[in-house]
mmCIF file of C-alpha atoms and ligand atoms in Angstrom:
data_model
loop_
_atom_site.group_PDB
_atom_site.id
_atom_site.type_symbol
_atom_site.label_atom_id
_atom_site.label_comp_id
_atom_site.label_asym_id
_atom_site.label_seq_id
_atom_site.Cartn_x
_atom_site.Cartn_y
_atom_site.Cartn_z
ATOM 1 C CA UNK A 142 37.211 85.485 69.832
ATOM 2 C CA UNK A 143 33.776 85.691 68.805
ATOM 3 C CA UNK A 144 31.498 82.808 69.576
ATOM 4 C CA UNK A 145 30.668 80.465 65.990
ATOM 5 C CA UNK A 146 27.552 81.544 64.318
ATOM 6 C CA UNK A 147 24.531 78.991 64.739
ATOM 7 C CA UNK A 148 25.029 78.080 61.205
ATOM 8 C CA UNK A 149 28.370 76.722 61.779
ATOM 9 C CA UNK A 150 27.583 74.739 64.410
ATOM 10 C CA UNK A 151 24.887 73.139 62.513
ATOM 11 C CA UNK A 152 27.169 72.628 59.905
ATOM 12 C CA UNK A 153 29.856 71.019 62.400
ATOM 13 C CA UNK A 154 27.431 68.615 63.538
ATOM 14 C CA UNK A 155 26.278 67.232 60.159
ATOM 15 C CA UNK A 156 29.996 66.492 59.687
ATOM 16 C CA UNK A 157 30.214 64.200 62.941
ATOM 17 C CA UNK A 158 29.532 60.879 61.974
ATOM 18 C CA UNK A 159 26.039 59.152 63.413
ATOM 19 C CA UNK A 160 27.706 57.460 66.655
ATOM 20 C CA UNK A 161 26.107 53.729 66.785
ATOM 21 C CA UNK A 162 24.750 53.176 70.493
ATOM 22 C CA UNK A 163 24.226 49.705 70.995
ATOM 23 C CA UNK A 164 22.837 47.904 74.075
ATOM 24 C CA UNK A 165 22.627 45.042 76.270
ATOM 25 C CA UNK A 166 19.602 45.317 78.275
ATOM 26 C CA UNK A 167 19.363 42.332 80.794
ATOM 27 C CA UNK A 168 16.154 42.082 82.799
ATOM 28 C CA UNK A 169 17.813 40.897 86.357
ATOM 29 C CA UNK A 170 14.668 38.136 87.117
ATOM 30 C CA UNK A 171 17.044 35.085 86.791
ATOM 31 C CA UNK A 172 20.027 34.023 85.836
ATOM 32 C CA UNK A 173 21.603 34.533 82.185
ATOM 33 C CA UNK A 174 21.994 31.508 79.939
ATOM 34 C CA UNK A 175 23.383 30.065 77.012
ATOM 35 C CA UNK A 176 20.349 32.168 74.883
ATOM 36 C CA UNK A 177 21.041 35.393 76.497
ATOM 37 C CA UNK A 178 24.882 34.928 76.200
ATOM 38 C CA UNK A 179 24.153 34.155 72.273
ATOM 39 C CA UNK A 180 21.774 37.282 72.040
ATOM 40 C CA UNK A 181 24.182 39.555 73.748
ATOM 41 C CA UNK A 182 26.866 38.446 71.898
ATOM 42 C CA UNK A 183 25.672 39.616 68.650
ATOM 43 C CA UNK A 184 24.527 43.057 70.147
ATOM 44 C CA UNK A 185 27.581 43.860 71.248
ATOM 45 C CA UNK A 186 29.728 42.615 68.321
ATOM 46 C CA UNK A 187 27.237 44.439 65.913
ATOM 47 C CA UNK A 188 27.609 47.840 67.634
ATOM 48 C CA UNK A 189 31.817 47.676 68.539
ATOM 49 C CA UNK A 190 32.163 46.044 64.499
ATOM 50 C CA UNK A 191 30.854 49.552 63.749
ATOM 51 C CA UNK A 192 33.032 51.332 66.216
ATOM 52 C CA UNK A 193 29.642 51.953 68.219
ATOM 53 C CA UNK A 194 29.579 52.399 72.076
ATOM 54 C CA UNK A 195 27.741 49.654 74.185
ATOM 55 C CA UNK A 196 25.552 50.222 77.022
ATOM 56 C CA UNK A 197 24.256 48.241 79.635
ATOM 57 C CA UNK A 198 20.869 49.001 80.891
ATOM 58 C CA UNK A 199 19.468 46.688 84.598
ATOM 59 C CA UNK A 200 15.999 46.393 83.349
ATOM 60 C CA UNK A 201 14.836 45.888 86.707
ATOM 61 C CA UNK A 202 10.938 47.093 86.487
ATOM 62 C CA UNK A 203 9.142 43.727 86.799
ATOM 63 C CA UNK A 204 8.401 44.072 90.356
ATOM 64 C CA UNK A 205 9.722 41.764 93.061
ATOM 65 C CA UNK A 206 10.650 39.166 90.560
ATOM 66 C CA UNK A 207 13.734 41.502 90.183
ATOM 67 C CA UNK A 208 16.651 41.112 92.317
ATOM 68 C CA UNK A 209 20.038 42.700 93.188
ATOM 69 C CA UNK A 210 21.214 39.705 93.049
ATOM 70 C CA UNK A 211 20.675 38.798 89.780
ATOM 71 C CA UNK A 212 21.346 42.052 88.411
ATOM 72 C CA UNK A 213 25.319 41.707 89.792
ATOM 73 C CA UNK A 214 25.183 37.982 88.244
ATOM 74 C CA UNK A 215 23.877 39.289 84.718
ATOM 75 C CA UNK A 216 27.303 41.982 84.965
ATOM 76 C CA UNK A 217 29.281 38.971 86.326
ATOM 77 C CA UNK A 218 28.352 36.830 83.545
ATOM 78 C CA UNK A 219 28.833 39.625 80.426
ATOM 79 C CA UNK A 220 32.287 40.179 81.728
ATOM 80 C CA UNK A 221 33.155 36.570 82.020
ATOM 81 C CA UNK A 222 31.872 36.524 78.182
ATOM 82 C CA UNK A 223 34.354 39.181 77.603
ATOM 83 C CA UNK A 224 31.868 41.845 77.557
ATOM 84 C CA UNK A 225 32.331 45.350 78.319
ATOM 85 C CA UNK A 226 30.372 48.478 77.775
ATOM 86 C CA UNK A 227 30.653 52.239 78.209
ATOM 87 C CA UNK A 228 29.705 54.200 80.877
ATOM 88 C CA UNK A 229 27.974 52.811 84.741
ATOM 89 C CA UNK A 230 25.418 50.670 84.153
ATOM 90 C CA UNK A 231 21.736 52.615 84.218
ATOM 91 C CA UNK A 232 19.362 51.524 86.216
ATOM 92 C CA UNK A 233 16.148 51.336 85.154
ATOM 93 C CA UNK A 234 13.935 52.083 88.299
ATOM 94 C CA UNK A 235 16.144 54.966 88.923
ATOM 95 C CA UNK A 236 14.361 56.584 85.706
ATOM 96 C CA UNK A 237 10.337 56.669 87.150
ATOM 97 C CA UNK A 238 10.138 60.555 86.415
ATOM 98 C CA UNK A 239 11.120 60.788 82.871
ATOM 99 C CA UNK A 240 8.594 57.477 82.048
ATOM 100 C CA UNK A 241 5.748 59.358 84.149
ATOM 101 C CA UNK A 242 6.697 62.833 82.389
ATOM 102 C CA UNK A 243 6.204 61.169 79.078
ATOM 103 C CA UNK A 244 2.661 59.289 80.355
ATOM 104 C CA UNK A 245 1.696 62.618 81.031
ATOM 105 C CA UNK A 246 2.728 64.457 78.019
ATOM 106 C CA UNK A 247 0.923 62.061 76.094
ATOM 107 C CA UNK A 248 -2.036 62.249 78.010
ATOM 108 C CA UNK A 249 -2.156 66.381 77.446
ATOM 109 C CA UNK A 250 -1.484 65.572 74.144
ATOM 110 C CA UNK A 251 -4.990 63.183 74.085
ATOM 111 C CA UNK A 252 -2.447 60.320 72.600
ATOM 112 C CA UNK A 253 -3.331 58.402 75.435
ATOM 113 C CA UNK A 254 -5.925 57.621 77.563
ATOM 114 C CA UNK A 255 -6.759 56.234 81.481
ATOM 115 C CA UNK A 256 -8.466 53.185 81.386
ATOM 116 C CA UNK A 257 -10.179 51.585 84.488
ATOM 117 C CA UNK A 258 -10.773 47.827 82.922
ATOM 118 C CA UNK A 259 -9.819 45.358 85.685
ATOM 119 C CA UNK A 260 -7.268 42.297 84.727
ATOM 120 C CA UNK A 261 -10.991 40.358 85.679
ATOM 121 C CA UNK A 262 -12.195 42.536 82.829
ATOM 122 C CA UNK A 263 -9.178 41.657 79.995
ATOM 123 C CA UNK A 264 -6.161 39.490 80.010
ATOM 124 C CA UNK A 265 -3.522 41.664 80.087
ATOM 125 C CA UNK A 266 0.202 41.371 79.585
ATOM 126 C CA UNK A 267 1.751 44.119 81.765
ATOM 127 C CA UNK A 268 5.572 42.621 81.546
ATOM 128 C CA UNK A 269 7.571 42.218 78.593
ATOM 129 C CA UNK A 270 5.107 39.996 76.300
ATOM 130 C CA UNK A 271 7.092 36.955 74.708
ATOM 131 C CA UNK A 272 6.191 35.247 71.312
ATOM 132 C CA UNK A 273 3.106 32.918 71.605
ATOM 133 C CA UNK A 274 1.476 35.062 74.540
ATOM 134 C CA UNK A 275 -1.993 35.439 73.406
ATOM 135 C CA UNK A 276 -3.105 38.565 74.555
ATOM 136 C CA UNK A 277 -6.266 39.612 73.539
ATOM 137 C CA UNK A 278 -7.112 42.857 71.425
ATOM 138 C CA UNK A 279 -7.867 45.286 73.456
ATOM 139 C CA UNK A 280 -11.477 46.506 72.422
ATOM 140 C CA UNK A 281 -10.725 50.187 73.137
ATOM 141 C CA UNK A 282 -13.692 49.806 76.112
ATOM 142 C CA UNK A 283 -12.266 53.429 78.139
ATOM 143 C CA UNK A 284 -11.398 55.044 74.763
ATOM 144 C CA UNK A 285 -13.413 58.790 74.779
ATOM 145 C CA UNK A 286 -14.917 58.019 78.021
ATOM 146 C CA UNK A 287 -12.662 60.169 80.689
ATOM 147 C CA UNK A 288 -11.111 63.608 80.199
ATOM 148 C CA UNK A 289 -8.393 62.646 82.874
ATOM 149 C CA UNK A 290 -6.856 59.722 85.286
ATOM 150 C CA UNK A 291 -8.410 61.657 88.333
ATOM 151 C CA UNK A 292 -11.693 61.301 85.979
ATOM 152 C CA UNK A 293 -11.344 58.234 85.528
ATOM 153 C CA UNK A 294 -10.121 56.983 88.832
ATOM 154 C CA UNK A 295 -13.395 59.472 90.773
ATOM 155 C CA UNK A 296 -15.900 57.838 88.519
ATOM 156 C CA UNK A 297 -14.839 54.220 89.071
ATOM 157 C CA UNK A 298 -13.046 54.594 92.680
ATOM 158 C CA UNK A 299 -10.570 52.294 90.935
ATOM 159 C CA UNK A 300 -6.397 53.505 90.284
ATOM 160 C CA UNK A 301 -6.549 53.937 86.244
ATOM 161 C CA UNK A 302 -3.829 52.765 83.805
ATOM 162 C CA UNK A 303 -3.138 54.514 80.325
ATOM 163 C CA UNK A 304 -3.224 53.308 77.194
ATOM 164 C CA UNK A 305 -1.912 54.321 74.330
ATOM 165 C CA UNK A 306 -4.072 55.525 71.111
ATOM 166 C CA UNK A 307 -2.772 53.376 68.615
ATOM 167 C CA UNK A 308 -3.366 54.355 64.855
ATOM 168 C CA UNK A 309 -4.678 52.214 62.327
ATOM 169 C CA UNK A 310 -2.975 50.442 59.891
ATOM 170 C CA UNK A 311 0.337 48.609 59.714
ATOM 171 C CA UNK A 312 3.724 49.350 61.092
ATOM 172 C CA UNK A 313 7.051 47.996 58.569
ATOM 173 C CA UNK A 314 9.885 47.136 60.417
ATOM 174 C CA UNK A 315 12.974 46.226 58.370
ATOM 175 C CA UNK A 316 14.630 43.722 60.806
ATOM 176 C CA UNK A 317 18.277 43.413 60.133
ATOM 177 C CA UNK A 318 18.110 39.577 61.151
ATOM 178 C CA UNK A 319 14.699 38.787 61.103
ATOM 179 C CA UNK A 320 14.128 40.136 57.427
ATOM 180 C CA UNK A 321 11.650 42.736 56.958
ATOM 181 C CA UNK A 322 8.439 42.491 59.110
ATOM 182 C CA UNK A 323 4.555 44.011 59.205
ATOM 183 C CA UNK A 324 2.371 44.334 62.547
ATOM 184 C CA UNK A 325 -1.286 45.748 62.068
ATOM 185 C CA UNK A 326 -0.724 46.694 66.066
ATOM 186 C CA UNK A 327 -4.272 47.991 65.986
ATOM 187 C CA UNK A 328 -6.132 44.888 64.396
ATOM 188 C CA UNK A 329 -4.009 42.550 66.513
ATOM 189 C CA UNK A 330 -3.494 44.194 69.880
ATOM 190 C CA UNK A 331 -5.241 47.199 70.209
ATOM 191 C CA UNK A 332 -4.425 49.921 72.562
ATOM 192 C CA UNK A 333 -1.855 48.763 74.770
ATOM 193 C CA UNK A 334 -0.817 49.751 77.988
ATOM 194 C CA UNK A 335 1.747 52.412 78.620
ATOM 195 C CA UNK A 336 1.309 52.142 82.541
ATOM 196 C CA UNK A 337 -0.158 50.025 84.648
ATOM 197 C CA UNK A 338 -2.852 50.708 87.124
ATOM 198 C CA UNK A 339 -1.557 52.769 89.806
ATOM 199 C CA UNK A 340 1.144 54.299 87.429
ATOM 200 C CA UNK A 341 4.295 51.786 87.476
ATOM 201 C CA UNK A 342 5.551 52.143 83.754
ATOM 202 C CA UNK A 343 4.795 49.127 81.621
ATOM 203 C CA UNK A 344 7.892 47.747 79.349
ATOM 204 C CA UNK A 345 6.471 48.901 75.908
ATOM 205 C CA UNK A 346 7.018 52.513 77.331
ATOM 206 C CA UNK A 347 9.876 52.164 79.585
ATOM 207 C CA UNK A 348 12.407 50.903 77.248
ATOM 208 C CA UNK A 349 11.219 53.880 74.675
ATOM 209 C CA UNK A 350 11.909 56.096 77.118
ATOM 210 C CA UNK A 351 15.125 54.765 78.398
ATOM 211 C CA UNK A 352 16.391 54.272 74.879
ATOM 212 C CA UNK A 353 16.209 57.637 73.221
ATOM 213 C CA UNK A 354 16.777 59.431 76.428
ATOM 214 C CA UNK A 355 20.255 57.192 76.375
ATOM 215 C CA UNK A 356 20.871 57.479 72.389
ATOM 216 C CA UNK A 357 20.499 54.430 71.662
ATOM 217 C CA UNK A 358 20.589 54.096 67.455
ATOM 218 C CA UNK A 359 20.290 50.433 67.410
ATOM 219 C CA UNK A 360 18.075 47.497 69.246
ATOM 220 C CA UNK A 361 19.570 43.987 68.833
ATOM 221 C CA UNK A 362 17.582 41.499 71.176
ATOM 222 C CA UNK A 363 15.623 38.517 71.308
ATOM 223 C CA UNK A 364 13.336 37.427 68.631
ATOM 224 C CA UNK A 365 10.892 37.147 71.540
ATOM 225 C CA UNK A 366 10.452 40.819 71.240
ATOM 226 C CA UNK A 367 9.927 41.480 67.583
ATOM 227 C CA UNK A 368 6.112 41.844 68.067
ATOM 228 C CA UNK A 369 7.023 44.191 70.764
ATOM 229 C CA UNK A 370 8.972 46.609 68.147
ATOM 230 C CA UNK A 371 5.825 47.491 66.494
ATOM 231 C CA UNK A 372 4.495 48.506 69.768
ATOM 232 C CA UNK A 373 7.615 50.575 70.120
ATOM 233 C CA UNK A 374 7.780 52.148 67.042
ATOM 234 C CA UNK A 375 4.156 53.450 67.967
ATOM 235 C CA UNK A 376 5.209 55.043 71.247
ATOM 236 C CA UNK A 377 8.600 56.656 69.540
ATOM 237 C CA UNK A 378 6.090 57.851 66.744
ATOM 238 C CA UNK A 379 3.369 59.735 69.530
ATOM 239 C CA UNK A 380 6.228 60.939 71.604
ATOM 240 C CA UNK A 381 8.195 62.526 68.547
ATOM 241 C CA UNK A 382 11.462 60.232 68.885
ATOM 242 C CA UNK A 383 13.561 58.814 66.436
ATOM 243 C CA UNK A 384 13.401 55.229 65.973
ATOM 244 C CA UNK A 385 16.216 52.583 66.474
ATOM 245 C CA UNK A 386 17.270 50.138 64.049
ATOM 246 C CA UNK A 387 16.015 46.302 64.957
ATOM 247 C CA UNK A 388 17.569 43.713 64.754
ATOM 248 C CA UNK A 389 15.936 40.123 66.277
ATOM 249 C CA UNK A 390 17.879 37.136 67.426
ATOM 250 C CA UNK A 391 16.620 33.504 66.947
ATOM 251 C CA UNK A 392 16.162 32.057 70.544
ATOM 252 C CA UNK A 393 17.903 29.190 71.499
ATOM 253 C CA UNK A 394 15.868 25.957 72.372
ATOM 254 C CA UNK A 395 16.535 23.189 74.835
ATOM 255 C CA UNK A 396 16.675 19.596 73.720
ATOM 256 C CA UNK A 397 12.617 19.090 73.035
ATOM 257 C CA UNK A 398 12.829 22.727 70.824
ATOM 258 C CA UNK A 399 11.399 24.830 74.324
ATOM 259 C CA UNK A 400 12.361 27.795 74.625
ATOM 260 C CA UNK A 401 15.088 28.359 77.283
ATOM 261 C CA UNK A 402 14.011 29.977 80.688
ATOM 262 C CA UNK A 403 15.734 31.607 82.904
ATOM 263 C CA UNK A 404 15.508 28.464 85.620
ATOM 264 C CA UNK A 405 16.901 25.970 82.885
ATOM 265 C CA UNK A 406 19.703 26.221 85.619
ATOM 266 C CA UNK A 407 22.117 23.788 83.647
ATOM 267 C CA UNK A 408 22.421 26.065 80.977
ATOM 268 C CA UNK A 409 22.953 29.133 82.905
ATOM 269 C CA UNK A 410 26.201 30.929 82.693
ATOM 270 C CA UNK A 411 26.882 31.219 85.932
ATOM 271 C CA UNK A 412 26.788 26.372 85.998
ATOM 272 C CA UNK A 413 28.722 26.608 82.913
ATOM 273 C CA UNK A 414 31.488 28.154 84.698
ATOM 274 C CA UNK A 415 31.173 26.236 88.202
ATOM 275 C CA UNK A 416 31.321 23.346 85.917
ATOM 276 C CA UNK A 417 34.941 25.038 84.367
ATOM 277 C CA UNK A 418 33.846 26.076 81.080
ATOM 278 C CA UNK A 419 35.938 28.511 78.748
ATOM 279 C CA UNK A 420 34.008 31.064 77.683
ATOM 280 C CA UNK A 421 35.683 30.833 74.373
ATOM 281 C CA UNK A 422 34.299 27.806 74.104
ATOM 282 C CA UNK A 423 30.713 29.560 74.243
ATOM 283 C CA UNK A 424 31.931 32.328 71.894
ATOM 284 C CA UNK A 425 32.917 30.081 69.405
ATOM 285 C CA UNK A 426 29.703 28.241 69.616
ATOM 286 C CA UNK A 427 27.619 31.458 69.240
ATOM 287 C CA UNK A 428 29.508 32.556 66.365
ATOM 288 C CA UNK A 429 29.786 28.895 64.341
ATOM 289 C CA UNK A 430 25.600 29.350 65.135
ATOM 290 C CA UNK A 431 26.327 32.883 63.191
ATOM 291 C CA UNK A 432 27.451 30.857 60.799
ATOM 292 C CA UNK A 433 31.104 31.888 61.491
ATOM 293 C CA UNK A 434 32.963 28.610 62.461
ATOM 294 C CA UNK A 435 36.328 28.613 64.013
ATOM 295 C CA UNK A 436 38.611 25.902 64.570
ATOM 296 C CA UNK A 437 40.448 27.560 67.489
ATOM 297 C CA UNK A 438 39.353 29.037 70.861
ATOM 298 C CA UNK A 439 37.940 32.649 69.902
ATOM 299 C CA UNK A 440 37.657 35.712 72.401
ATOM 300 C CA UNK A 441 34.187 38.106 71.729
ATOM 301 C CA UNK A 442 36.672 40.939 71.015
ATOM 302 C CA UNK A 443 38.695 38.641 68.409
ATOM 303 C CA UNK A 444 35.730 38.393 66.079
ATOM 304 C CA UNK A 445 34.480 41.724 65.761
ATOM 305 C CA UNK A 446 36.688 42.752 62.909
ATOM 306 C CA UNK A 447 34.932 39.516 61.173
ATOM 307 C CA UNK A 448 31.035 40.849 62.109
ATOM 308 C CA UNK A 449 28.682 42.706 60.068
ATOM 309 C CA UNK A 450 25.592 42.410 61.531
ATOM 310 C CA UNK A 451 23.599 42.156 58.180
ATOM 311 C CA UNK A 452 26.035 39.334 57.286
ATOM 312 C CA UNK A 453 24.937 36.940 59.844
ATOM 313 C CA UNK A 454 23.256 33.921 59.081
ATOM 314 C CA UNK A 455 20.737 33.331 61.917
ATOM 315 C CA UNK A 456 18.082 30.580 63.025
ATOM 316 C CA UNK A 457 16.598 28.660 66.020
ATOM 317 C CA UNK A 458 19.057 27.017 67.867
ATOM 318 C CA UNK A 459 19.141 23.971 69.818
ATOM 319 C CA UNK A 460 21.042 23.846 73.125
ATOM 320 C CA UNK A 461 21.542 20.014 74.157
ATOM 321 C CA UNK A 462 23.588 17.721 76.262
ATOM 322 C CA UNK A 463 26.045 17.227 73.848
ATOM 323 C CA UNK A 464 26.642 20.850 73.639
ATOM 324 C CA UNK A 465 27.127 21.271 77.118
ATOM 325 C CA UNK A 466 29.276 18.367 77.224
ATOM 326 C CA UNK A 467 31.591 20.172 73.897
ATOM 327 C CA UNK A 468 31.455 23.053 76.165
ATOM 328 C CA UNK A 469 32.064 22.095 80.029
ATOM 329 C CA UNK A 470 35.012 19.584 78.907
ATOM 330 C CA UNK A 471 36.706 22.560 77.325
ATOM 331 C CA UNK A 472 38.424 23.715 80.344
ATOM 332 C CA UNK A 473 39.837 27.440 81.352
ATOM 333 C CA UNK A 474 43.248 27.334 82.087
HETATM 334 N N1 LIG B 585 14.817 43.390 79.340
HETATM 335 C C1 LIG B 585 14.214 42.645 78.270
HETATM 336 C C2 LIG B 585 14.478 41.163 78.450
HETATM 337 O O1 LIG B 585 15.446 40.793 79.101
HETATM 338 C C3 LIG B 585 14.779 43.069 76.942
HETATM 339 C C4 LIG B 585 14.172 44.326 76.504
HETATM 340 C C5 LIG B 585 14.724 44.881 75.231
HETATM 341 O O2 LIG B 585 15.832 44.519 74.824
HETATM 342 O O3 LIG B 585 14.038 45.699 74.649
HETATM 343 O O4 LIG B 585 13.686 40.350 77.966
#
């Protein structure tokens, strides 16, 4: 048998149908709560309603704030949501060569630069930024002014961290929740950093990296992180990779509308379910916040013949006593 010519197996893969990767990419600093269950919820209904494969990626690079421990409970608590994905989970700080192979190649490519500015110097946000941080612009201070890190790092006896060259103008992002969106990255943040000093990846380039490297087709995450998607897109654009689709969910807010955080320990997953909640009970409340109600108990795999991503109604919501009442005296048998 001869082998196919090249033009039929182009031809054969236009015919395969664009696979949907979804993902659920927990950062293991704390444990999961009613927010996160909400967020992943959605991802992972939006990417099996399209017959898409799920993956779930530890995003454990925020230094010691990240813990084993916390990475089994995130697993723990996505199962117990009825949760699954394909594949072992990866493992972000098992992936420090291909993030420092793309630093580099942007460096050679002069799409980035080392910069020696101290934290003394500038404010900077090195973890994942959330809404409301107030970061300044960077003023582009190290732009032009070293032809390499070693440069940079001889001429200031300091360890330099890169930033990215970020064009002018503004970035669209048609949000499939959020509604369509414009960052001036530039005008508002300047160039950002793609590692830190000393070369740990920062977020904004990690979770670029990780993404097309693992196929991903489509981002759904917290609304947190839609100022971070511009960033993104910017990275994908100077490394040559296709971008995702976007989709931002509203957060969910405590009682006095703040944000929920990761040691708002009554709301966390893993109380819920000391306390004997059903997570049916939570399913049903994330998708009635979908604007899906449901009179009966609901598992996540019930509703995803109901989802379309595009279809949901979304908005802040707020996560109370009451609620936790409705949901804690709502036993599993
Ligand atoms: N790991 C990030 C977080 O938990 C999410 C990053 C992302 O989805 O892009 O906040």
């Amino acid at each position: 048998m001869t082998a196919p010519s090249l033009d039929l197996v182009a031809n054969t893969a236009q015919l395969e149908p664009a696979r949907v990767v979804g993902r659920l990419a927990p950062s293991p600093t704390g444990l999961l709560h009613l927010g996160h269950a909400r967020t992943f919820l959605c991802a992972w209904w939006s990417a099996r309603s399209q017959g898409g494969r799920v993956l779930l990626r530890l995003e454990d690079l925020d230094g010691p704030r990240a813990a084993v421990r916390f990475s089994d409970a995130a697993q723990h608590d996505l199962e117990w949501l009825g949760l699954d994905w394909d594949g072992a989970p990866s493992v972000q700080s098992e992936h420090l060569a291909r993030f420092a192979e793309a630093v580099d190649s942007l460096l050679a490519a002069g799409k980035a630069y080392a910069c020696v500015c101290t934290r003394g110097d500038l404010r900077t946000a090195q973890n994942a930024p959330h809404a409301g941080d107030n970061e300044p612009r960077y003023p582009g201070t190290c732009r032009g002014r070293f032809a390499s890190l070693a440069e940079a790092e001889r001429a200031s006896g300091r360890a330099p961290g890169v930033r990215l060259v970020v064009p002018r103008g503004p970035v669209r992002i048609d949000d499939t929740l959020a509604g369509p969106q414009s960052f001036d990255v530039a005008a508002e943040v300047g160039d950002f950093l793609i590692a830190r000093r000393g070369g740990a990846p920062a977020y904004q380039l990690a979770v670029v990296v990780d993404d097309a490297e693992e196929g991903v087709t489509e981002v759904v995450r917290g609304a947190d992180l839609l100022p971070s998607a511009a960033r993104q897109w910017h990275v994908q654009t100077a490394l040559g990779l296709p971008h995702p689709s976007y989709g931002h969910v509203a957060l969910v807010t405590d009682e006095h509308g703040e944000r929920l955080a990761k040691h708002a320990d009554a709301l966390s997953l893993a109380e819920l379910r000391a306390r004997g909640a059903d997570p049916r009970a939570i399913v049903r409340w994330a998708a009635a916040s979908f604007g899906l109600p449901s009179e009966e108990l609901v598992t996540a795999r019930e509703l995803v013949p109901h989802l379309r991503l595009s279809a949901l109604e979304d908005g802040p919501v707020r996560a109370d006593r009451s609620l936790i009442a409705r949901l804690t005296a709502t036993p599993s048998r």
